[in-house]
Short mmCIF file of C-alpha atoms in Angstrom, two decimals:
data_model
loop_
_atom_site.label_atom_id
_atom_site.label_comp_id
_atom_site.label_asym_id
_atom_site.label_seq_id
_atom_site.Cartn_x
_atom_site.Cartn_y
_atom_site.Cartn_z
CA UNK J 4 0.17 0.01 0.17
CA UNK J 5 2.54 2.29 0.44
CA UNK J 6 3.81 3.25 -3.02
CA UNK J 7 0.27 3.88 -3.85
CA UNK J 8 0.50 6.60 -1.54
CA UNK J 9 4.19 8.27 -2.12
CA UNK J 10 2.84 11.90 -0.93
CA UNK J 11 4.78 15.31 -1.99
CA UNK J 12 5.02 16.65 1.62
CA UNK J 13 4.38 20.33 1.85
CA UNK J 14 4.69 22.78 4.38
CA UNK J 15 1.72 25.15 5.45
CA UNK J 16 3.79 28.02 5.66
CA UNK J 17 5.81 27.26 8.75
CA UNK J 18 5.36 23.20 8.61
CA UNK J 19 6.90 20.77 10.59
CA UNK J 20 8.62 22.85 12.63
CA UNK J 21 5.05 24.98 13.57
CA UNK J 22 6.49 28.11 13.35
CA UNK J 23 4.04 31.78 13.07
CA UNK J 24 2.87 31.90 9.30
CA UNK J 25 4.95 35.09 8.88
CA UNK J 26 6.01 34.84 5.60
CA UNK J 27 6.19 36.73 2.57
CA UNK J 28 2.04 36.13 1.41
CA UNK J 29 2.11 35.28 4.18
CA UNK J 30 -0.38 38.64 5.62
CA UNK J 31 -3.63 36.87 4.23
CA UNK J 32 -3.53 34.15 7.29
CA UNK J 33 -2.02 36.54 9.45
CA UNK J 34 -5.35 38.54 9.92
CA UNK J 35 -7.50 35.82 9.97
CA UNK J 36 -5.35 33.18 12.50
CA UNK J 37 -5.38 36.15 14.55
CA UNK J 38 -9.12 36.04 14.59
CA UNK J 39 -9.01 32.74 15.18
CA UNK J 40 -10.72 30.36 17.71
CA UNK J 41 -8.45 28.10 19.85
CA UNK J 42 -9.77 24.97 20.93
CA UNK J 43 -10.51 24.66 25.02
CA UNK J 44 -12.86 22.53 25.88
CA UNK J 45 -11.90 18.46 27.29
CA UNK J 46 -10.46 15.67 25.03
CA UNK J 47 -11.10 11.86 25.32
CA UNK J 48 -7.73 10.26 25.45
CA UNK J 49 -7.17 8.27 22.46
CA UNK J 50 -9.53 10.13 20.21
CA UNK J 51 -8.69 11.90 16.23
CA UNK J 52 -8.50 15.17 18.13
CA UNK J 53 -5.81 14.18 21.41
CA UNK J 54 -3.58 11.57 18.12
CA UNK J 55 -3.22 15.50 16.80
CA UNK J 56 -2.76 17.81 19.91
CA UNK J 57 0.12 15.31 21.04
CA UNK J 58 1.25 15.29 17.38
CA UNK J 59 1.99 18.64 16.57
CA UNK J 60 0.03 18.98 13.24
CA UNK J 61 -2.57 18.02 11.40
CA UNK J 62 -2.32 16.03 8.41
CA UNK J 63 -4.22 17.22 5.45
CA UNK J 64 -4.98 14.92 2.01
CA UNK J 65 -5.16 17.51 -0.53
CA UNK J 66 -3.97 19.68 -2.93
CA UNK J 67 -1.59 22.27 -3.63
CA UNK J 68 -2.71 22.64 -8.01
CA UNK J 69 -6.03 24.45 -7.50
CA UNK J 70 -6.01 28.12 -8.04
CA UNK J 71 -7.90 30.28 -5.25
CA UNK J 72 -8.78 26.71 -3.29
CA UNK J 73 -5.28 25.49 -2.69
CA UNK J 74 -2.37 25.83 -4.82
CA UNK J 75 1.55 26.03 -3.42
CA UNK J 76 2.61 29.53 -4.49
CA UNK J 77 6.63 29.43 -6.03
CA UNK J 78 7.89 32.12 -4.62
CA UNK J 79 7.23 32.66 -0.42
CA UNK J 80 6.21 28.81 -0.37
CA UNK J 81 2.72 29.49 0.90
CA UNK J 82 -0.47 26.87 0.57
CA UNK J 83 -2.96 29.48 -0.66
CA UNK J 84 -6.83 29.48 -0.95
CA UNK J 85 -9.86 28.32 0.84
CA UNK J 86 -10.08 24.50 1.34
CA UNK J 87 -5.91 26.01 2.25
CA UNK J 88 -7.71 28.57 4.61
CA UNK J 89 -9.74 26.41 6.41
CA UNK J 90 -6.83 24.08 7.11
CA UNK J 91 -5.02 25.84 8.55
CA UNK J 92 -7.75 27.29 10.82
CA UNK J 93 -8.76 23.78 11.49
CA UNK J 94 -5.13 23.29 13.02
CA UNK J 95 -5.06 26.22 14.61
CA UNK J 96 -7.83 25.43 16.22
CA UNK J 97 -6.56 21.57 17.67
CA UNK J 98 -2.74 22.30 18.60
CA UNK J 99 -3.35 26.30 18.67
CA UNK J 100 -0.96 27.13 15.51
CA UNK J 101 -1.58 26.58 11.80
CA UNK J 102 0.98 23.18 11.32
CA UNK J 103 0.11 21.14 8.69
CA UNK J 104 1.33 18.53 6.64
CA UNK J 105 -0.07 18.27 2.88
CA UNK J 106 -0.29 15.26 2.00
CA UNK J 107 -0.70 14.95 -1.74
CA UNK J 108 -4.76 12.80 -2.08
CA UNK J 109 -6.34 11.70 -5.74
CA UNK J 110 -9.81 10.75 -6.43
CA UNK J 111 -8.50 6.99 -5.94
CA UNK J 112 -6.18 7.17 -2.43
CA UNK J 113 -8.52 9.93 -0.89
CA UNK J 114 -11.01 6.99 1.51
CA UNK J 115 -7.87 5.13 1.54
CA UNK J 116 -5.84 7.84 3.02
CA UNK J 117 -8.92 8.02 5.78
CA UNK J 118 -8.34 4.55 6.25
CA UNK J 119 -4.95 3.70 7.03
CA UNK J 120 -4.55 7.15 9.22
CA UNK J 121 -1.53 8.40 6.88
CA UNK J 122 -4.39 11.67 7.04
CA UNK J 123 -6.18 12.87 9.54
CA UNK J 124 -8.77 14.75 7.16
CA UNK J 125 -9.70 15.46 3.41
CA UNK J 126 -10.21 19.06 2.09
CA UNK J 127 -9.62 19.19 -1.79
CA UNK J 128 -13.95 19.62 -2.80
CA UNK J 129 -14.85 16.51 -1.92
CA UNK J 130 -18.36 16.59 -3.15
CA UNK J 131 -20.78 14.52 -0.26
CA UNK J 132 -23.04 12.10 -2.34
CA UNK J 133 -24.63 9.60 -0.70
CA UNK J 134 -22.33 6.39 -2.17
CA UNK J 135 -19.25 8.05 -0.77
CA UNK J 136 -21.35 8.48 2.64
CA UNK J 137 -20.82 4.70 2.27
CA UNK J 138 -17.36 4.68 3.50
CA UNK J 139 -16.13 8.65 4.51
CA UNK J 140 -17.44 10.25 6.90
CA UNK J 141 -18.23 13.95 6.74
CA UNK J 142 -18.20 17.36 8.80
CA UNK J 143 -19.84 19.82 7.22
CA UNK J 144 -20.63 20.71 3.61
CA UNK J 145 -18.49 23.35 4.07
CA UNK J 146 -18.88 24.85 0.42
CA UNK J 147 -22.24 24.90 -1.77
CA UNK J 148 -20.08 25.20 -5.26
CA UNK J 149 -22.67 24.00 -8.55
CA UNK J 150 -23.32 24.94 -11.50
CA UNK J 151 -22.42 28.62 -11.66
CA UNK J 152 -22.32 31.66 -14.96
CA UNK J 153 -19.08 33.09 -16.30
CA UNK J 154 -19.46 36.20 -18.95
CA UNK J 155 -16.75 37.71 -20.88
CA UNK J 156 -15.72 41.66 -18.30
CA UNK J 157 -17.55 43.75 -18.86
CA UNK J 158 -21.21 42.26 -19.53
CA UNK J 159 -24.51 43.25 -18.69
CA UNK J 160 -27.53 42.33 -17.76
CA UNK J 161 -26.83 38.81 -16.84
CA UNK J 162 -26.54 38.69 -13.16
CA UNK J 163 -28.72 34.98 -12.36
CA UNK J 164 -29.70 32.23 -14.17
CA UNK J 165 -32.93 33.84 -15.37
CA UNK J 166 -30.76 36.53 -17.18
CA UNK J 167 -29.98 33.60 -19.93
CA UNK J 168 -32.97 33.24 -21.02
CA UNK J 169 -33.27 34.21 -24.64
CA UNK J 170 -29.26 34.24 -25.02
CA UNK J 171 -26.75 31.65 -26.15
CA UNK J 172 -24.81 30.24 -23.45
CA UNK J 173 -21.63 28.06 -23.79
CA UNK J 174 -21.58 24.23 -21.61
CA UNK J 175 -19.05 21.83 -21.36
CA UNK J 176 -20.50 18.71 -23.90
CA UNK J 177 -22.40 15.95 -21.97
CA UNK J 178 -21.56 17.97 -18.19
CA UNK J 179 -24.85 18.94 -15.55
CA UNK J 180 -24.72 22.88 -17.09
CA UNK J 181 -26.44 20.86 -19.72
CA UNK J 182 -28.99 20.16 -17.98
CA UNK J 183 -28.68 23.03 -15.41
CA UNK J 184 -29.29 25.70 -17.98
CA UNK J 185 -32.50 23.59 -19.79
CA UNK J 186 -34.00 24.32 -16.43
CA UNK J 187 -33.30 27.38 -15.51
CA UNK J 188 -33.38 28.75 -18.97
CA UNK J 189 -34.72 27.03 -21.80
CA UNK J 190 -35.25 29.88 -23.76
CA UNK J 191 -32.00 29.57 -23.68
CA UNK J 192 -29.71 28.40 -27.06
CA UNK J 193 -27.05 26.00 -25.96
CA UNK J 194 -23.79 25.21 -27.81
CA UNK J 195 -21.82 22.93 -26.44
CA UNK J 196 -17.70 22.08 -26.87
CA UNK J 197 -15.70 19.40 -25.83
CA UNK J 198 -13.02 20.62 -23.43
CA UNK J 199 -12.98 23.60 -21.07
CA UNK J 200 -10.47 25.51 -23.17
CA UNK J 201 -12.76 24.96 -25.98
CA UNK J 202 -15.58 26.95 -24.05
CA UNK J 203 -13.38 29.80 -23.07
CA UNK J 204 -12.49 30.62 -26.11
CA UNK J 205 -15.82 30.38 -27.20
CA UNK J 206 -16.68 33.24 -24.81
CA UNK J 207 -13.87 35.47 -26.03
CA UNK J 208 -14.71 34.87 -29.40
CA UNK J 209 -17.91 35.81 -29.01
CA UNK J 210 -20.00 32.86 -29.99
CA UNK J 211 -22.16 32.72 -26.63
CA UNK J 212 -22.45 35.06 -24.14
CA UNK J 213 -22.13 32.77 -20.40
CA UNK J 214 -20.29 30.36 -20.01
CA UNK J 215 -22.33 27.86 -17.53
CA UNK J 216 -19.16 24.99 -15.54
CA UNK J 217 -18.70 23.83 -12.17
CA UNK J 218 -17.91 27.10 -9.65
CA UNK J 219 -14.19 25.79 -8.82
CA UNK J 220 -13.76 25.25 -12.73
CA UNK J 221 -14.45 28.44 -12.94
CA UNK J 222 -13.01 30.24 -10.07
CA UNK J 223 -9.56 28.69 -11.29
CA UNK J 224 -9.63 29.76 -15.13
CA UNK J 225 -10.82 32.94 -13.43
CA UNK J 226 -8.24 33.36 -11.97
CA UNK J 227 -5.26 32.95 -14.35
CA UNK J 228 -7.65 35.04 -17.00
CA UNK J 229 -8.78 38.91 -16.02
CA UNK J 230 -11.42 39.14 -19.45
CA UNK J 231 -13.52 36.19 -17.47
CA UNK J 232 -15.87 37.49 -14.76
CA UNK J 233 -18.26 35.17 -12.49
CA UNK J 234 -21.62 36.15 -11.76
CA UNK J 235 -23.78 35.66 -8.71
CA UNK J 236 -23.76 32.55 -6.69
CA UNK J 237 -24.16 28.17 -7.59
CA UNK J 238 -27.42 28.12 -8.78
CA UNK J 239 -27.02 24.16 -8.27
CA UNK J 240 -26.14 22.20 -6.05
CA UNK J 241 -22.28 20.51 -5.05
CA UNK J 242 -21.81 20.39 -1.58
CA UNK J 243 -18.29 19.87 -0.34
CA UNK J 244 -17.00 18.28 2.42
CA UNK J 245 -14.51 17.77 4.95
CA UNK J 246 -13.83 14.11 4.45
CA UNK J 247 -13.66 12.08 8.33
CA UNK J 248 -12.46 8.16 8.75
CA UNK J 249 -15.90 6.30 8.52
CA UNK J 250 -17.49 6.06 11.38
CA UNK J 251 -15.61 9.12 13.84
CA UNK J 252 -19.15 9.89 15.02
CA UNK J 253 -16.96 12.84 17.83
CA UNK J 254 -14.69 14.19 15.42
CA UNK J 255 -17.24 14.47 12.80
CA UNK J 256 -19.44 16.30 15.67
CA UNK J 257 -15.78 18.21 16.65
CA UNK J 258 -15.36 19.65 13.22
CA UNK J 259 -19.01 20.40 12.72
CA UNK J 260 -18.58 23.02 15.62
CA UNK J 261 -16.07 23.98 14.45
CA UNK J 262 -17.18 24.95 11.37
CA UNK J 263 -20.80 26.16 12.77
CA UNK J 264 -18.35 28.95 14.93
CA UNK J 265 -16.58 30.08 12.26
CA UNK J 266 -19.89 31.05 10.02
CA UNK J 267 -21.11 32.55 13.32
CA UNK J 268 -17.81 34.40 14.16
CA UNK J 269 -17.65 35.79 10.46
CA UNK J 270 -14.25 34.35 8.92
CA UNK J 271 -15.56 32.10 6.92
CA UNK J 272 -16.76 34.69 5.30
CA UNK J 273 -13.21 36.52 5.65
CA UNK J 274 -11.59 33.38 3.92
CA UNK J 275 -14.54 33.84 0.73
CA UNK J 276 -13.62 36.97 0.39
CA UNK J 277 -9.85 36.60 0.30
CA UNK J 278 -9.79 33.60 -2.15
CA UNK J 279 -13.05 32.50 -4.27
CA UNK J 280 -14.44 36.08 -3.37
CA UNK J 281 -11.06 37.97 -5.11
CA UNK J 282 -12.58 36.65 -8.99
CA UNK J 283 -16.24 36.39 -8.33
CA UNK J 284 -18.60 39.28 -7.41
CA UNK J 285 -20.84 40.42 -4.49
CA UNK J 286 -20.89 39.52 -0.65
CA UNK J 287 -19.78 36.32 0.21
CA UNK J 288 -22.85 34.08 0.41
CA UNK J 289 -23.80 32.90 4.43
CA UNK J 290 -21.65 29.73 4.42
CA UNK J 291 -24.20 26.48 4.22
CA UNK J 292 -26.31 24.77 7.18
CA UNK J 293 -24.49 22.07 9.10
CA UNK J 294 -25.22 18.43 8.50
CA UNK J 295 -27.14 19.26 6.09
#
């Protein structure tokens, strides 16, 4: 099994030493940590929280190449993005400092990594589904993604799914975006292309007035292309959860309580503003209801 889990170990800024995170480019996480809570309650001996506290760091399965979600900054060496910052804040909550290790995970290795205890959590745009819940426990949802709308920067008149009515809308062939547009705006003219790059090119060429795709993909696109602008919130449901070893109800409840605290304090919204909110127009959305 070890060969399957040869992982790229990344240090979340301070790395294994558990330092202050105060490095070039670390201002955003510093500001978040200054407001972040630290758990002061009782810890059950032998529990996941107890093991993490004694280890002094949180082991996370995730990515390093997802812009605005979890991406390694080659200059500062900092892992940045919505998922990355949540991981640091969870570590801070448990051990009092943002000390983490990231182990690269894929869709094939996420569940084994949890099952054999290689990681404590998976934070990687991990959609909660009934099938996965048979093998993984999920805290959250911590974010509600889904199909979203992108336009060329400066486009007016499109701010919600209903505004797509009568317009030419670009979607990926055989993606959920096709049905999403049909349901939201039956009179829209749908034009399909085979890949995300093809869809983006078509949008910039004016072959459609809007492009509908999963928000996680559009966020990554917009971070690299200043001509692209996301409008509104996702209009279909794709709930992301924090993956936890199946059956660990105590740790799941612990992480859910932490997520509720982030939402009530406004810290969740601050994380959104510094990451996804830099390319999505409008105010920060309300965090999703936990355990919904």
